[in-house]
mmCIF file of C-alpha atoms in Angstrom:
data_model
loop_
_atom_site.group_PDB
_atom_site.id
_atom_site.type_symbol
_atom_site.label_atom_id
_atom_site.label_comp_id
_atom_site.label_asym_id
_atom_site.label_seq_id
_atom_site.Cartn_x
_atom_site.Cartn_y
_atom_site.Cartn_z
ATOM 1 C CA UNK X 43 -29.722 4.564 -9.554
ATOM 2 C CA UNK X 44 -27.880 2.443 -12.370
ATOM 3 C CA UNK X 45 -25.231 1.103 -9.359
ATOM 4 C CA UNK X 46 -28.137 -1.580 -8.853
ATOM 5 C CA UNK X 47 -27.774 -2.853 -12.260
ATOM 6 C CA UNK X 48 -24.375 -3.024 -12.629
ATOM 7 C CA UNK X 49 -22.399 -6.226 -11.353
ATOM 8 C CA UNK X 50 -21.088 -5.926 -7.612
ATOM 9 C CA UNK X 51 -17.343 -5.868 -7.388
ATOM 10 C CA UNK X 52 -14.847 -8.428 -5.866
ATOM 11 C CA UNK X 53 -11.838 -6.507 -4.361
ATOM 12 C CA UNK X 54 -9.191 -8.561 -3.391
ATOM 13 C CA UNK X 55 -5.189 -7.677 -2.276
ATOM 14 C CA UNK X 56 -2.117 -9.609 -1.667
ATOM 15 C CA UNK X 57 1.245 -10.772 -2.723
ATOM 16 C CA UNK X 58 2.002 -13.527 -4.957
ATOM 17 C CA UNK X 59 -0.525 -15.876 -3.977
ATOM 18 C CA UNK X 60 -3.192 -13.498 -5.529
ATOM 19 C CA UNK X 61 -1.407 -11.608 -8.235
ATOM 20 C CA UNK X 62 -0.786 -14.233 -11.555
ATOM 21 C CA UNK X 63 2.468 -15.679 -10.340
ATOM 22 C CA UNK X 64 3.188 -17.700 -13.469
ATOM 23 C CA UNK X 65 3.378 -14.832 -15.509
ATOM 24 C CA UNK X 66 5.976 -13.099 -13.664
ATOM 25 C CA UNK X 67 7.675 -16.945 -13.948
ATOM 26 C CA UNK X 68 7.126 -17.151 -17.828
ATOM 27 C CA UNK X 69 5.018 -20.005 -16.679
ATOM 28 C CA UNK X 70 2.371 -21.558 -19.347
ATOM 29 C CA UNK X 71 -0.936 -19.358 -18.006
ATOM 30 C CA UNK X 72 -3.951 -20.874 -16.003
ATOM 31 C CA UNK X 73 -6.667 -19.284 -14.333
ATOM 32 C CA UNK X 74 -6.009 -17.552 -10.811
ATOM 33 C CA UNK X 75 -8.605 -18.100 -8.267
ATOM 34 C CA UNK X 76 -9.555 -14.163 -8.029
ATOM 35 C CA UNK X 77 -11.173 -14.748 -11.506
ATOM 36 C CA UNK X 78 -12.322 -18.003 -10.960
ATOM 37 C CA UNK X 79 -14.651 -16.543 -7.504
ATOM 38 C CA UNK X 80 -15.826 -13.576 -9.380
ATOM 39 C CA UNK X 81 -17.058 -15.765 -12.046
ATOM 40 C CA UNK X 82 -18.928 -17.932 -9.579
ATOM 41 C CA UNK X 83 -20.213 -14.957 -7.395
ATOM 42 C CA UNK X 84 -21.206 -12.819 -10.654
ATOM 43 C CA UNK X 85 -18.774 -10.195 -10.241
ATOM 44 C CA UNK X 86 -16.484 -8.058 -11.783
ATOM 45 C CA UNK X 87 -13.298 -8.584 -10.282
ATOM 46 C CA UNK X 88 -10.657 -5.737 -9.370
ATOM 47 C CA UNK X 89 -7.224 -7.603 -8.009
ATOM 48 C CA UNK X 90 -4.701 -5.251 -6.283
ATOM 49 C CA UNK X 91 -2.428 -8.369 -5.813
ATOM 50 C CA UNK X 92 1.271 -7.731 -6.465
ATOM 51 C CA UNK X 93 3.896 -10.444 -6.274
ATOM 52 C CA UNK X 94 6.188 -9.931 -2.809
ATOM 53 C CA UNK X 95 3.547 -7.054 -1.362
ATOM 54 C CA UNK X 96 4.038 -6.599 2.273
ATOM 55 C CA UNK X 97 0.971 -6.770 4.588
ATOM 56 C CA UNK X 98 1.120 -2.328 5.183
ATOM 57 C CA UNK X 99 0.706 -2.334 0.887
ATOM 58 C CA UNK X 100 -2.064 -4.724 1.312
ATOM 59 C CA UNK X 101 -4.006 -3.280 3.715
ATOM 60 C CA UNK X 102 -3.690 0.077 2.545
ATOM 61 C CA UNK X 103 -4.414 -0.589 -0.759
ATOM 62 C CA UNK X 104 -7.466 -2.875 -0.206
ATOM 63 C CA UNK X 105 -8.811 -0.114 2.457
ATOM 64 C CA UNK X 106 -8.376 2.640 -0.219
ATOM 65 C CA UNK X 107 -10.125 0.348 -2.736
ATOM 66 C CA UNK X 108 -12.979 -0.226 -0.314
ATOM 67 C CA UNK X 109 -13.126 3.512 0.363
ATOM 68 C CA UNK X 110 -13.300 4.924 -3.196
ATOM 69 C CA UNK X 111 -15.098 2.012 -5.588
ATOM 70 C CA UNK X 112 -18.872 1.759 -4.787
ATOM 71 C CA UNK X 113 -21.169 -1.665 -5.750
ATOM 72 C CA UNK X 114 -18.515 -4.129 -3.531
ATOM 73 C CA UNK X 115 -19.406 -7.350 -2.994
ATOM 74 C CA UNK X 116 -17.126 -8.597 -1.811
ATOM 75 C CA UNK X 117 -13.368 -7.634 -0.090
ATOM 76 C CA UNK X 118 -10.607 -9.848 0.761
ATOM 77 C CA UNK X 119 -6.991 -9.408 1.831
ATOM 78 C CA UNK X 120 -5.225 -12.525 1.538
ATOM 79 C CA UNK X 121 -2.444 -11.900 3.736
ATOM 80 C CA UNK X 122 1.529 -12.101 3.220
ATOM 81 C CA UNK X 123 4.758 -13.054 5.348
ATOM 82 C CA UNK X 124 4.801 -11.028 8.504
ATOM 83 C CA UNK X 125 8.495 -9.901 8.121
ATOM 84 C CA UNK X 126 7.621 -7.874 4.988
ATOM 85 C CA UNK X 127 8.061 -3.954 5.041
ATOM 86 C CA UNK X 128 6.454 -1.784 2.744
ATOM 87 C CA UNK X 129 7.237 1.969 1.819
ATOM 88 C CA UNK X 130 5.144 3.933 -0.657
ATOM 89 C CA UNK X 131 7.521 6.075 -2.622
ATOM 90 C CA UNK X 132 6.182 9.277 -3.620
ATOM 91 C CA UNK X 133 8.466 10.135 -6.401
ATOM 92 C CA UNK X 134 7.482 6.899 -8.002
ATOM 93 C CA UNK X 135 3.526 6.617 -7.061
ATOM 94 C CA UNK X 136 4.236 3.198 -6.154
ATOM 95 C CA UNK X 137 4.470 0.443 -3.087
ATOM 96 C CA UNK X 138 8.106 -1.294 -2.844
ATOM 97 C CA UNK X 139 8.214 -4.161 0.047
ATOM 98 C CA UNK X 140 10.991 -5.561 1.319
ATOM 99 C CA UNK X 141 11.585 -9.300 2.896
ATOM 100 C CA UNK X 142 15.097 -8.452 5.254
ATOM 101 C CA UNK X 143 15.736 -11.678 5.805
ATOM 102 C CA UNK X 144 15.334 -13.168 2.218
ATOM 103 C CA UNK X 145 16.464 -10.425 0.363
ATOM 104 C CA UNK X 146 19.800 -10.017 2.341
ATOM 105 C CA UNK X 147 20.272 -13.963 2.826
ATOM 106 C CA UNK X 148 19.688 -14.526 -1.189
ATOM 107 C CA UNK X 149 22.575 -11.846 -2.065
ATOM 108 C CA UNK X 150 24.545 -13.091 0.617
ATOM 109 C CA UNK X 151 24.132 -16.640 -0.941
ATOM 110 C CA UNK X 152 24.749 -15.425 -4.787
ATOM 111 C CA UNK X 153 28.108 -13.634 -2.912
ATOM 112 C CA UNK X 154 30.407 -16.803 -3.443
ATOM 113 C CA UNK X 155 29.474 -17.233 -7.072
ATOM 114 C CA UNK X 156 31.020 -13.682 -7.553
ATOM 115 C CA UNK X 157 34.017 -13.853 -5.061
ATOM 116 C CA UNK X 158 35.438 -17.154 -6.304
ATOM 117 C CA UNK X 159 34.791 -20.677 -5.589
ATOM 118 C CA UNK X 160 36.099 -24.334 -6.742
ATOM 119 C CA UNK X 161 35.224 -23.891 -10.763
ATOM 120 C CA UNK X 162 33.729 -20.608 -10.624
ATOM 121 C CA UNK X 163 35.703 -17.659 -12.147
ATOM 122 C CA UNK X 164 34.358 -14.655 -10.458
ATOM 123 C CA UNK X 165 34.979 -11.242 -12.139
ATOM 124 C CA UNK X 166 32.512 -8.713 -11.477
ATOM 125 C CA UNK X 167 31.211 -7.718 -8.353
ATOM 126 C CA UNK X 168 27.555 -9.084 -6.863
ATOM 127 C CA UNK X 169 24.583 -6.906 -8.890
ATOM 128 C CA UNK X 170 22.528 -7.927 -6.432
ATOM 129 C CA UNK X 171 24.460 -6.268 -3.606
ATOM 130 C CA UNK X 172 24.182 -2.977 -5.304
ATOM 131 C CA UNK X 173 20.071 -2.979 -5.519
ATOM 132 C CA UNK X 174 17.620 -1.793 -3.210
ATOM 133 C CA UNK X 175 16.229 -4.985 -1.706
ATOM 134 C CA UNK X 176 19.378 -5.865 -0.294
ATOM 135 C CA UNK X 177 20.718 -2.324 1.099
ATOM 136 C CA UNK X 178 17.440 -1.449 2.559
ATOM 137 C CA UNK X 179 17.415 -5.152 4.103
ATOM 138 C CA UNK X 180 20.804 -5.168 5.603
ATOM 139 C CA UNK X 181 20.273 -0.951 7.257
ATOM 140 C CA UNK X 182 16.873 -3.199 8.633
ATOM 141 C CA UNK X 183 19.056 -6.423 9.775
ATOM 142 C CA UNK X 184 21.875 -4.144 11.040
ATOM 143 C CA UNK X 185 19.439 -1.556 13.228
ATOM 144 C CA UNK X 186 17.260 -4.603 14.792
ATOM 145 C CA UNK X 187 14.186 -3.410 12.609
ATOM 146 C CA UNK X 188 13.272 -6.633 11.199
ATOM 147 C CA UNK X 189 11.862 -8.193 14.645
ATOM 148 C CA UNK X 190 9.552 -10.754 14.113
ATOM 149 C CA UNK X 191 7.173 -9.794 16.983
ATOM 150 C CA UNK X 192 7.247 -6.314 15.731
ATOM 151 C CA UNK X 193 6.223 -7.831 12.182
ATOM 152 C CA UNK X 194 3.399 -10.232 14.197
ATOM 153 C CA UNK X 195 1.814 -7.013 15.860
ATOM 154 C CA UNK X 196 1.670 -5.029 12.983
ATOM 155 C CA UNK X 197 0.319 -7.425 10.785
ATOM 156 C CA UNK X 198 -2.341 -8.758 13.472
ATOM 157 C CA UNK X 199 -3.360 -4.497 13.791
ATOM 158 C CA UNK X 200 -3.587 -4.467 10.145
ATOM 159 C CA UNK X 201 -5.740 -7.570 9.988
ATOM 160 C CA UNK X 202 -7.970 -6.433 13.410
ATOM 161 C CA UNK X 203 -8.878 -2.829 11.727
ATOM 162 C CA UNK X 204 -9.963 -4.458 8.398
ATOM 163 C CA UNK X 205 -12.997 -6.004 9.678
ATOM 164 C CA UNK X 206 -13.472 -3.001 11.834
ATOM 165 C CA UNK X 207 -13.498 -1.134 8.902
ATOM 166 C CA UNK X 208 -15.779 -3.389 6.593
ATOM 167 C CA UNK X 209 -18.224 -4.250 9.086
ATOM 168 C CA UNK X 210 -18.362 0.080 9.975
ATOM 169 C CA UNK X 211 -18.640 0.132 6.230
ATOM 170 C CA UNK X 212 -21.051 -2.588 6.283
ATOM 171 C CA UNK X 213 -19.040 -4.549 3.320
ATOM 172 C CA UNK X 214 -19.108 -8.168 3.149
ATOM 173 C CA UNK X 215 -15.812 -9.631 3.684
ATOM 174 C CA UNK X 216 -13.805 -12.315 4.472
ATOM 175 C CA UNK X 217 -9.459 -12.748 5.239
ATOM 176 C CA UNK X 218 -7.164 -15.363 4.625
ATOM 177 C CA UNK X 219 -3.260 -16.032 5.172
ATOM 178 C CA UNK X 220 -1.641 -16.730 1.695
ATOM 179 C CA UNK X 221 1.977 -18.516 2.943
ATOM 180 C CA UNK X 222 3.356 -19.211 5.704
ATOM 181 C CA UNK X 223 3.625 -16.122 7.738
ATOM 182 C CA UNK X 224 7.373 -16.780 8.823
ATOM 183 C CA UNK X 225 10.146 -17.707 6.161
ATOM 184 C CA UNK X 226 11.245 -21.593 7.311
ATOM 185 C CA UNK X 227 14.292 -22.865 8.838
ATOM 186 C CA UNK X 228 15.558 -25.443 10.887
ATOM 187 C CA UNK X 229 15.989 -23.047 13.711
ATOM 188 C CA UNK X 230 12.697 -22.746 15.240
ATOM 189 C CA UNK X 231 13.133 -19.727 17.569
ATOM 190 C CA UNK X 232 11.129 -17.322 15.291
ATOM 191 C CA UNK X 233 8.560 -20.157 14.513
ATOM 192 C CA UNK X 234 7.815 -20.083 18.028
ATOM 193 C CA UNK X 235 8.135 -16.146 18.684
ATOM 194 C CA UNK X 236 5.804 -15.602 16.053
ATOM 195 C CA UNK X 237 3.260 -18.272 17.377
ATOM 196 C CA UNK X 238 3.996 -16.904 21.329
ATOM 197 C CA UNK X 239 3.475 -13.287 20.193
ATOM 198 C CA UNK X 240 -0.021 -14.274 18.425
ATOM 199 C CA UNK X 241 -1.636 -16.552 21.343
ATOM 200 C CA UNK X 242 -0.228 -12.849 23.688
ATOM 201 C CA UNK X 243 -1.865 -10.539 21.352
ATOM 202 C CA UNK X 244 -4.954 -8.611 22.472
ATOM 203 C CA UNK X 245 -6.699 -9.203 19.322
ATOM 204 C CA UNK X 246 -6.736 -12.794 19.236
ATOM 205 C CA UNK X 247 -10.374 -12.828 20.825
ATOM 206 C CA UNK X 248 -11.308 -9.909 18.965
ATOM 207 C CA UNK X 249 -10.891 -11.488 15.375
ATOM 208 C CA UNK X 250 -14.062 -12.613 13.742
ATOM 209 C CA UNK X 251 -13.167 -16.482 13.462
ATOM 210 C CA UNK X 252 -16.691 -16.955 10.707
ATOM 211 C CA UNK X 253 -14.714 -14.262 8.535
ATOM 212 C CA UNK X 254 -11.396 -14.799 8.969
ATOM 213 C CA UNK X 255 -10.550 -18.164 7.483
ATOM 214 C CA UNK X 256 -7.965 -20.187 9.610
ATOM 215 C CA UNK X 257 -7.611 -17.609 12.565
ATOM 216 C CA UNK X 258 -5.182 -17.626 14.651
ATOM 217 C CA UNK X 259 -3.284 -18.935 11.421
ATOM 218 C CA UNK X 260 -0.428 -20.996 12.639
ATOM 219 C CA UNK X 261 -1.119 -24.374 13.231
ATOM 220 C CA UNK X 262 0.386 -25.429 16.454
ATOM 221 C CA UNK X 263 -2.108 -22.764 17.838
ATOM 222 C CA UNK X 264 -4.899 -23.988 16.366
ATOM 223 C CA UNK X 265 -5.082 -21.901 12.768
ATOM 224 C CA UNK X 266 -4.572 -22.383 9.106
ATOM 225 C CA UNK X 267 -2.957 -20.865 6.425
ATOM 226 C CA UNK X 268 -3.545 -21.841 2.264
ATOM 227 C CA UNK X 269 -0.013 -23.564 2.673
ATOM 228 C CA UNK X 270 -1.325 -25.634 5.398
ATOM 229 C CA UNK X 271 -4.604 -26.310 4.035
ATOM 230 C CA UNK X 272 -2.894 -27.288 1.218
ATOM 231 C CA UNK X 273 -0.866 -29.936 3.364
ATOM 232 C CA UNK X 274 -3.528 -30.821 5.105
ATOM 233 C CA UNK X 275 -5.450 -32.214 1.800
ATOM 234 C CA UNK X 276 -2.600 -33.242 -0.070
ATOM 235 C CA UNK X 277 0.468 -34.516 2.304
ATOM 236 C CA UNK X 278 2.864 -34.975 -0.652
ATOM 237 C CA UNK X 279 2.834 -31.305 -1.531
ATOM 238 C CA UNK X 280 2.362 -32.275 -5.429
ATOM 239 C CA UNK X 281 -1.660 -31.773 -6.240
ATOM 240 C CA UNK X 282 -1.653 -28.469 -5.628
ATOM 241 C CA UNK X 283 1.602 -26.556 -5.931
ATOM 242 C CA UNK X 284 4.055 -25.735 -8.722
ATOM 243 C CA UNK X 285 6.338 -27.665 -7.886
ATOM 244 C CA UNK X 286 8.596 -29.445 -5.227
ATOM 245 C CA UNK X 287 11.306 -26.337 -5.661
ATOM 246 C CA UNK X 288 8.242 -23.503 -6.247
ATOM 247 C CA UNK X 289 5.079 -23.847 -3.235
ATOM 248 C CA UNK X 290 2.637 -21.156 -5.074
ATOM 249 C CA UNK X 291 -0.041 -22.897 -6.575
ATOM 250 C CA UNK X 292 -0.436 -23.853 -9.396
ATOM 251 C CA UNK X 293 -3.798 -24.541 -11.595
ATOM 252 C CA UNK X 294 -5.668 -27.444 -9.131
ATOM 253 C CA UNK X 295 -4.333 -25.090 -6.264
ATOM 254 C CA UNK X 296 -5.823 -22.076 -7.448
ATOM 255 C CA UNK X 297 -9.121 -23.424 -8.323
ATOM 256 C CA UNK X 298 -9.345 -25.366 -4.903
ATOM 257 C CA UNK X 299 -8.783 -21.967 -3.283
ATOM 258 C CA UNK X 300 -11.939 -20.328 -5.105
ATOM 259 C CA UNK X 301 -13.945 -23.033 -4.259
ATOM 260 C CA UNK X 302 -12.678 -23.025 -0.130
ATOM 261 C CA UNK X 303 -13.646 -18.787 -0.247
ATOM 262 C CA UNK X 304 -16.993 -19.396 -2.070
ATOM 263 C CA UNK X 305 -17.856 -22.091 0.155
ATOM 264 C CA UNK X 306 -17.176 -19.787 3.175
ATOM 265 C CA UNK X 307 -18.864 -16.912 1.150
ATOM 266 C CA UNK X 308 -22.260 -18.556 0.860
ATOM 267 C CA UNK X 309 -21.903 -20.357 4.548
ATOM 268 C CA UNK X 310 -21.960 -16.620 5.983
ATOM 269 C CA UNK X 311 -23.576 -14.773 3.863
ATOM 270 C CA UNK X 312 -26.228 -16.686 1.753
#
C-alpha cells in the first residue's frame, strides 16, 4: 500500500547517448538529460545506459527492469547503432557489445603507427589487435555476420516487442533513436540497405508513431533520430554537440533532449 506514496520510477536504457559520456571522456561534468526528465516528471530515475551498448543489451536490460521494479512511470530505450552485437557473458555477469565495423577499422587504422611509417618508429606490436573488440569483430567481418539488414531486422524486432510488451504491461512509454543508426561513409550502399530494409520491414505499420519519437528513423524515409533533430535545429552542428571531432551532446544538447521527451510525455499522456 506504501508503492502509492513513493515516487514513480523513470527507467531508461541505451548506449552513450544516455549513460554520462563526459565522464568516461574526463570531460568537466553537466547534467544528462535522464536526470534532468526525472526531475521535471517527479521521479526517481534508474539509468541502465552504458557507453557503446548494443540494441540486444538494451532491450534486454530495459525489459528485465520493467519486469522486476514496480511504481514505473515511465520506460524508455533510446536506441543505438544497428550494427552493434551484444553477448552477455556469464562468467563475468555482464553485457559486452561489439561495433565490427568500428572496432576492426580503428585497429586496422592504429596498425601503421605500430608497423612503421615516415617519422614513426614502431616497436611493439598493435595492443589493440590483441583485445576482444577487434578479434571478435574481424571472426564477425570474416564469417559475413555483421550484415547490416540482419542488424536492421533485429533491431526493428527488438524495438516492435517493446511496446508490445509495455502496452501488455500497461507501462507508459515512449522510444527514441540516440545516433545515427549506421556508422557514416562516403559509400552509401549500407545507408541505403539500411533505409530499403526498414521501408520492407513488416513492422513499419505496426510501430506506434505517438510513442515512438521519429519512426521510421532515417530521414530520407521520413524519420528522425536525436542526431538529426539536432541538425535539423542547429545546421552548424555547434549548439548542441561536444564538439566538431565528438557528436554526443553536450550540456544545451542534453537539456534540449529532456525537454523534446517531456514535451512528448505530457502530449500523450497528460
Amino acid at each position: 500500500m506504501f508503492e502509492f506514496f513513493k515516487k514513480k520510477k523513470l527507467i531508461v536504457a541505451g548506449c552513450s547517448y544516455v549513460d554520462d559520456y563526459a565522464k568516461t571522456q574526463n570531460i568537466k561534468p553537466f547534467p544528462i538529460w535522464p536526470d534532468l526528465l526525472a526531475d521535471r516528471l517527479g521521479m526517481e530515475c534508474i539509468n541502465l545506459g552504458k557507453c557503446a551498448a548494443g540494441n540486444k543489451e538494451i532491450f534486454s536490460k530495459i525489459i528485465d527492469a520493467i519486469t522486476n521494479e514496480k511504481n514505473i512511470g515511465l520506460a524508455i530505450p533510446m536506441w543505438s547503432e544497428f550494427q552493434r552485437v551484444s553477448f552477455y557473458v556469464d562468467h563475468e555477469g555482464v553485457w559486452k557489445s561489439f561495433h565490427p565495423d568500428r572496432d576492426f577499422l580503428n585497429a586496422e587504422w592504429t596498425d601503421k603507427f605500430h608497423r612503421g611509417m615516415s617519422g614513426v618508429n614502431a616497436t611493439v606490436d598493435n595492443p589493440l589487435k590483441k583485445k576482444m573488440p577487434y578479434r571478435v569483430s574481424k571472426e564477425l567481418r570474416d564469417f559475413g555476420l555483421d550484415g547490416v539488414r540482419g542488424g536492421t531486422e533485429d533491431s526493428i524486432r527488438l524495438m516492435y516487442s517493446f511496446q508490445n510488451i509495455c502496452d501488455n504491461m500497461n507501462v507508459k512509454y515512449l522510444q527514441m533513436q540516440g545516433p545515427m543508426p549506421i556508422m557514416w561513409k562516403e559509400d552509401k550502399t549500407n545507408h541505403n540497405r539500411l533505409c530499403r530494409t526498414i521501408v520492407d520491414s513488416p513492422y513499419i505499420d505496426k510501430m506506434n508513431k505517438k510513442t515512438f519519437i521519429g519512426w521510421p528513423i532515417m530521414r530520407e524515409i521520413g524519420g528522425k533520430s536525436v542526431d538529426t533533430i539536432f541538425d535539423n535545429f542547429d545546421p552548424n552542428r555547434k549548439r548542441f554537440r561536444l564538439s566538431e571531432e565528438d557528436k554526443h551532446p553536450n550540456a544545451e544538447g542534453q537539456k534540449f533532449i529532456s525537454g523534446y521527451l517531456y514535451d512528448r510525455y505530457k502530449k500523450i499522456y497528460s
